[in-house]
């Protein structure tokens, strides 16, 4: 998220919800049943079934049993799905900064935590996973959205998210940044110089790839439209597409056509950018 972000006691369930929803959808389709039939079994609306399968909402144990009976799921697979439902209702330990973030961003934080790979196209500013503390503070303070008393908590939240880059099981991160994002001064020259140096160091990590789209390369497949792709466990090769504006976000996580389109855009994007080696040289020169 660009301006305000963090983690709360209500996050941490998005990934198991999505996994359970995908599994239920596969079993429904294997039985040649439509969502209306599933809705009839639960005596609910078809839209609720759609939201369950998209991983947006959870479900009660009795609801899951009704669907598993309808889909004729038995044995170990049934037990695994029942256990997965239990995980969707677990609450993580609250943090000191969770209440500072908007509800619409909390799902993204949970997905980010559970992802195995993240691919980012950032126009401006540099993405939060790559920011230094001073750069993050400058970006957050420039926004009109956070309450003044929340700035310190939001900076702490952004720094906490970066643990995924260097922990015991680091996430794979591939970031494509525009030259504009690298040259727009956030917090002044000294802050920017340290930010560029930080990027250069991150680019040397085995799990991080950084590419730069320089001004001279002109337009490309993603010009003007930043996005994030999150690869989750058992995702059938389709990434969750995350699009954000100032006060809301959109997810493509149950729409294979749209998800595949963004995969194609990404493929064109990384071919339009400098190579990782060229990007390292660019960052080194820019830091000077």
Tab-separated table of N, CA, C and O in Angstrom, residues 16-35 49 52-54 67-68 70-73 77 80-81 84 232-238 253-254:
chain	number	residue	atom	x	y	z
A	16	UNK	N	-5.696	-19.310	3.865
A	16	UNK	CA	-6.511	-20.525	4.017
A	16	UNK	C	-7.936	-20.376	3.483
A	16	UNK	O	-8.506	-21.326	2.955
A	17	UNK	N	-8.521	-19.172	3.594
A	17	UNK	CA	-9.851	-18.962	3.010
A	17	UNK	C	-9.811	-19.171	1.505
A	17	UNK	O	-10.707	-19.804	0.929
A	18	UNK	N	-8.782	-18.621	0.886
A	18	UNK	CA	-8.661	-18.766	-0.568
A	18	UNK	C	-8.434	-20.224	-0.950
A	18	UNK	O	-9.023	-20.726	-1.907
A	19	UNK	N	-7.581	-20.931	-0.205
A	19	UNK	CA	-7.314	-22.340	-0.508
A	19	UNK	C	-8.573	-23.183	-0.348
A	19	UNK	O	-8.855	-24.054	-1.177
A	20	UNK	N	-9.337	-22.911	0.706
A	20	UNK	CA	-10.573	-23.656	0.914
A	20	UNK	C	-11.573	-23.355	-0.190
A	20	UNK	O	-12.221	-24.265	-0.729
A	21	UNK	N	-11.692	-22.100	-0.557
A	21	UNK	CA	-12.619	-21.729	-1.620
A	21	UNK	C	-12.278	-22.364	-2.949
A	21	UNK	O	-13.175	-22.849	-3.674
A	22	UNK	N	-10.988	-22.380	-3.284
A	22	UNK	CA	-10.567	-22.991	-4.547
A	22	UNK	C	-10.869	-24.483	-4.554
A	22	UNK	O	-11.308	-25.038	-5.568
A	23	UNK	N	-10.625	-25.145	-3.415
A	23	UNK	CA	-10.883	-26.585	-3.331
A	23	UNK	C	-12.379	-26.869	-3.477
A	23	UNK	O	-12.781	-27.810	-4.181
A	24	UNK	N	-13.207	-26.065	-2.830
A	24	UNK	CA	-14.656	-26.269	-2.929
A	24	UNK	C	-15.145	-26.044	-4.351
A	24	UNK	O	-16.023	-26.765	-4.847
A	25	UNK	N	-14.579	-25.066	-5.013
A	25	UNK	CA	-14.980	-24.814	-6.400
A	25	UNK	C	-14.612	-26.005	-7.292
A	25	UNK	O	-15.416	-26.435	-8.133
A	26	UNK	N	-13.420	-26.560	-7.092
A	26	UNK	CA	-13.007	-27.726	-7.898
A	26	UNK	C	-13.944	-28.904	-7.681
A	26	UNK	O	-14.338	-29.585	-8.642
A	27	UNK	N	-14.308	-29.157	-6.420
A	27	UNK	CA	-15.205	-30.284	-6.131
A	27	UNK	C	-16.599	-30.036	-6.698
A	27	UNK	O	-17.243	-30.969	-7.198
A	28	UNK	N	-17.081	-28.796	-6.637
A	28	UNK	CA	-18.394	-28.487	-7.207
A	28	UNK	C	-18.404	-28.732	-8.707
A	28	UNK	O	-19.333	-29.369	-9.245
A	29	UNK	N	-17.370	-28.248	-9.380
A	29	UNK	CA	-17.300	-28.418	-10.828
A	29	UNK	C	-17.104	-29.876	-11.212
A	29	UNK	O	-17.604	-30.328	-12.254
A	30	UNK	N	-16.400	-30.643	-10.366
A	30	UNK	CA	-16.217	-32.076	-10.643
A	30	UNK	C	-17.531	-32.829	-10.596
A	30	UNK	O	-17.703	-33.855	-11.280
A	31	UNK	N	-18.480	-32.311	-9.818
A	31	UNK	CA	-19.806	-32.925	-9.730
A	31	UNK	C	-20.790	-32.316	-10.738
A	31	UNK	O	-21.978	-32.639	-10.719
A	32	UNK	N	-20.272	-31.434	-11.596
A	32	UNK	CA	-21.105	-30.767	-12.609
A	32	UNK	C	-22.267	-30.005	-11.977
A	32	UNK	O	-23.389	-29.987	-12.504
A	33	UNK	N	-21.991	-29.358	-10.853
A	33	UNK	CA	-23.007	-28.574	-10.163
A	33	UNK	C	-22.719	-27.090	-10.339
A	33	UNK	O	-21.561	-26.667	-10.380
A	34	UNK	N	-23.762	-26.287	-10.426
A	34	UNK	CA	-23.561	-24.842	-10.489
A	34	UNK	C	-23.662	-24.242	-9.089
A	34	UNK	O	-23.990	-24.931	-8.109
A	35	UNK	N	-23.393	-22.944	-8.984
A	35	UNK	CA	-23.418	-22.297	-7.672
A	35	UNK	C	-24.829	-22.272	-7.092
A	35	UNK	O	-25.000	-22.236	-5.869
A	49	UNK	N	-22.033	-18.100	-2.137
A	49	UNK	CA	-21.202	-19.197	-2.625
A	49	UNK	C	-20.028	-18.642	-3.430
A	49	UNK	O	-18.884	-19.095	-3.296
A	52	UNK	N	-17.514	-17.289	-0.998
A	52	UNK	CA	-16.790	-18.369	-0.324
A	52	UNK	C	-15.714	-18.923	-1.244
A	52	UNK	O	-14.552	-19.115	-0.844
A	53	UNK	N	-16.074	-19.181	-2.485
A	53	UNK	CA	-15.116	-19.757	-3.434
A	53	UNK	C	-13.993	-18.788	-3.784
A	53	UNK	O	-12.890	-19.215	-4.138
A	54	UNK	N	-14.257	-17.494	-3.660
A	54	UNK	CA	-13.220	-16.487	-3.924
A	54	UNK	C	-12.339	-16.259	-2.703
A	54	UNK	O	-11.344	-15.530	-2.788
A	67	UNK	N	-21.741	-28.802	2.207
A	67	UNK	CA	-21.158	-28.764	0.865
A	67	UNK	C	-20.341	-30.016	0.579
A	67	UNK	O	-20.384	-30.553	-0.539
A	68	UNK	N	-19.597	-30.490	1.567
A	68	UNK	CA	-18.795	-31.702	1.347
A	68	UNK	C	-19.692	-32.913	1.103
A	68	UNK	O	-19.349	-33.803	0.305
A	70	UNK	N	-22.693	-32.699	-0.305
A	70	UNK	CA	-23.231	-32.471	-1.646
A	70	UNK	C	-22.204	-32.844	-2.718
A	70	UNK	O	-22.559	-33.443	-3.749
A	71	UNK	N	-20.930	-32.532	-2.450
A	71	UNK	CA	-19.875	-32.793	-3.439
A	71	UNK	C	-19.278	-34.191	-3.310
A	71	UNK	O	-18.351	-34.548	-4.038
A	72	UNK	N	-19.782	-34.966	-2.340
A	72	UNK	CA	-19.339	-36.352	-2.135
A	72	UNK	C	-17.843	-36.437	-1.836
A	72	UNK	O	-17.124	-37.289	-2.365
A	73	UNK	N	-17.375	-35.551	-0.983
A	73	UNK	CA	-15.967	-35.546	-0.568
A	73	UNK	C	-15.849	-36.361	0.718
A	73	UNK	O	-16.551	-36.108	1.696
A	77	UNK	N	-9.194	-36.361	2.374
A	77	UNK	CA	-9.389	-35.048	1.758
A	77	UNK	C	-10.450	-34.255	2.505
A	77	UNK	O	-10.306	-33.034	2.692
A	80	UNK	N	-8.879	-32.961	5.666
A	80	UNK	CA	-7.969	-31.849	5.386
A	80	UNK	C	-8.735	-30.540	5.180
A	80	UNK	O	-8.321	-29.483	5.665
A	81	UNK	N	-9.859	-30.609	4.478
A	81	UNK	CA	-10.647	-29.404	4.236
A	81	UNK	C	-11.309	-28.918	5.517
A	81	UNK	O	-11.439	-27.702	5.737
A	84	UNK	N	-8.662	-27.149	7.323
A	84	UNK	CA	-8.395	-25.868	6.661
A	84	UNK	C	-9.432	-24.832	7.077
A	84	UNK	O	-9.106	-23.654	7.270
A	232	UNK	N	0.362	-17.617	-4.456
A	232	UNK	CA	0.027	-18.286	-3.209
A	232	UNK	C	0.201	-19.790	-3.348
A	232	UNK	O	0.171	-20.331	-4.458
A	233	UNK	N	0.376	-20.510	-2.235
A	233	UNK	CA	0.473	-21.968	-2.309
A	233	UNK	C	-0.778	-22.568	-2.948
A	233	UNK	O	-1.891	-22.081	-2.726
A	234	UNK	N	-0.578	-23.609	-3.738
A	234	UNK	CA	-1.700	-24.313	-4.365
A	234	UNK	C	-2.595	-23.380	-5.166
A	234	UNK	O	-3.830	-23.429	-5.086
A	235	UNK	N	-1.968	-22.507	-5.937
A	235	UNK	CA	-2.730	-21.482	-6.662
A	235	UNK	C	-3.057	-21.883	-8.094
A	235	UNK	O	-3.594	-21.076	-8.850
A	236	UNK	N	-2.710	-23.097	-8.490
A	236	UNK	CA	-2.977	-23.568	-9.855
A	236	UNK	C	-2.299	-22.681	-10.907
A	236	UNK	O	-2.780	-22.557	-12.036
A	237	UNK	N	-1.192	-22.049	-10.522
A	237	UNK	CA	-0.438	-21.246	-11.476
A	237	UNK	C	-1.008	-19.878	-11.755
A	237	UNK	O	-0.488	-19.149	-12.605
A	238	UNK	N	-2.078	-19.497	-11.071
A	238	UNK	CA	-2.692	-18.188	-11.272
A	238	UNK	C	-2.393	-17.291	-10.076
A	238	UNK	O	-2.599	-17.685	-8.933
A	253	UNK	N	-8.835	-12.489	-8.166
A	253	UNK	CA	-8.353	-13.748	-7.598
A	253	UNK	C	-9.284	-14.910	-7.891
A	253	UNK	O	-9.048	-16.028	-7.460
A	254	UNK	N	-10.339	-14.629	-8.644
A	254	UNK	CA	-11.273	-15.694	-9.017
A	254	UNK	C	-11.738	-15.478	-10.452
A	254	UNK	O	-12.864	-15.783	-10.805
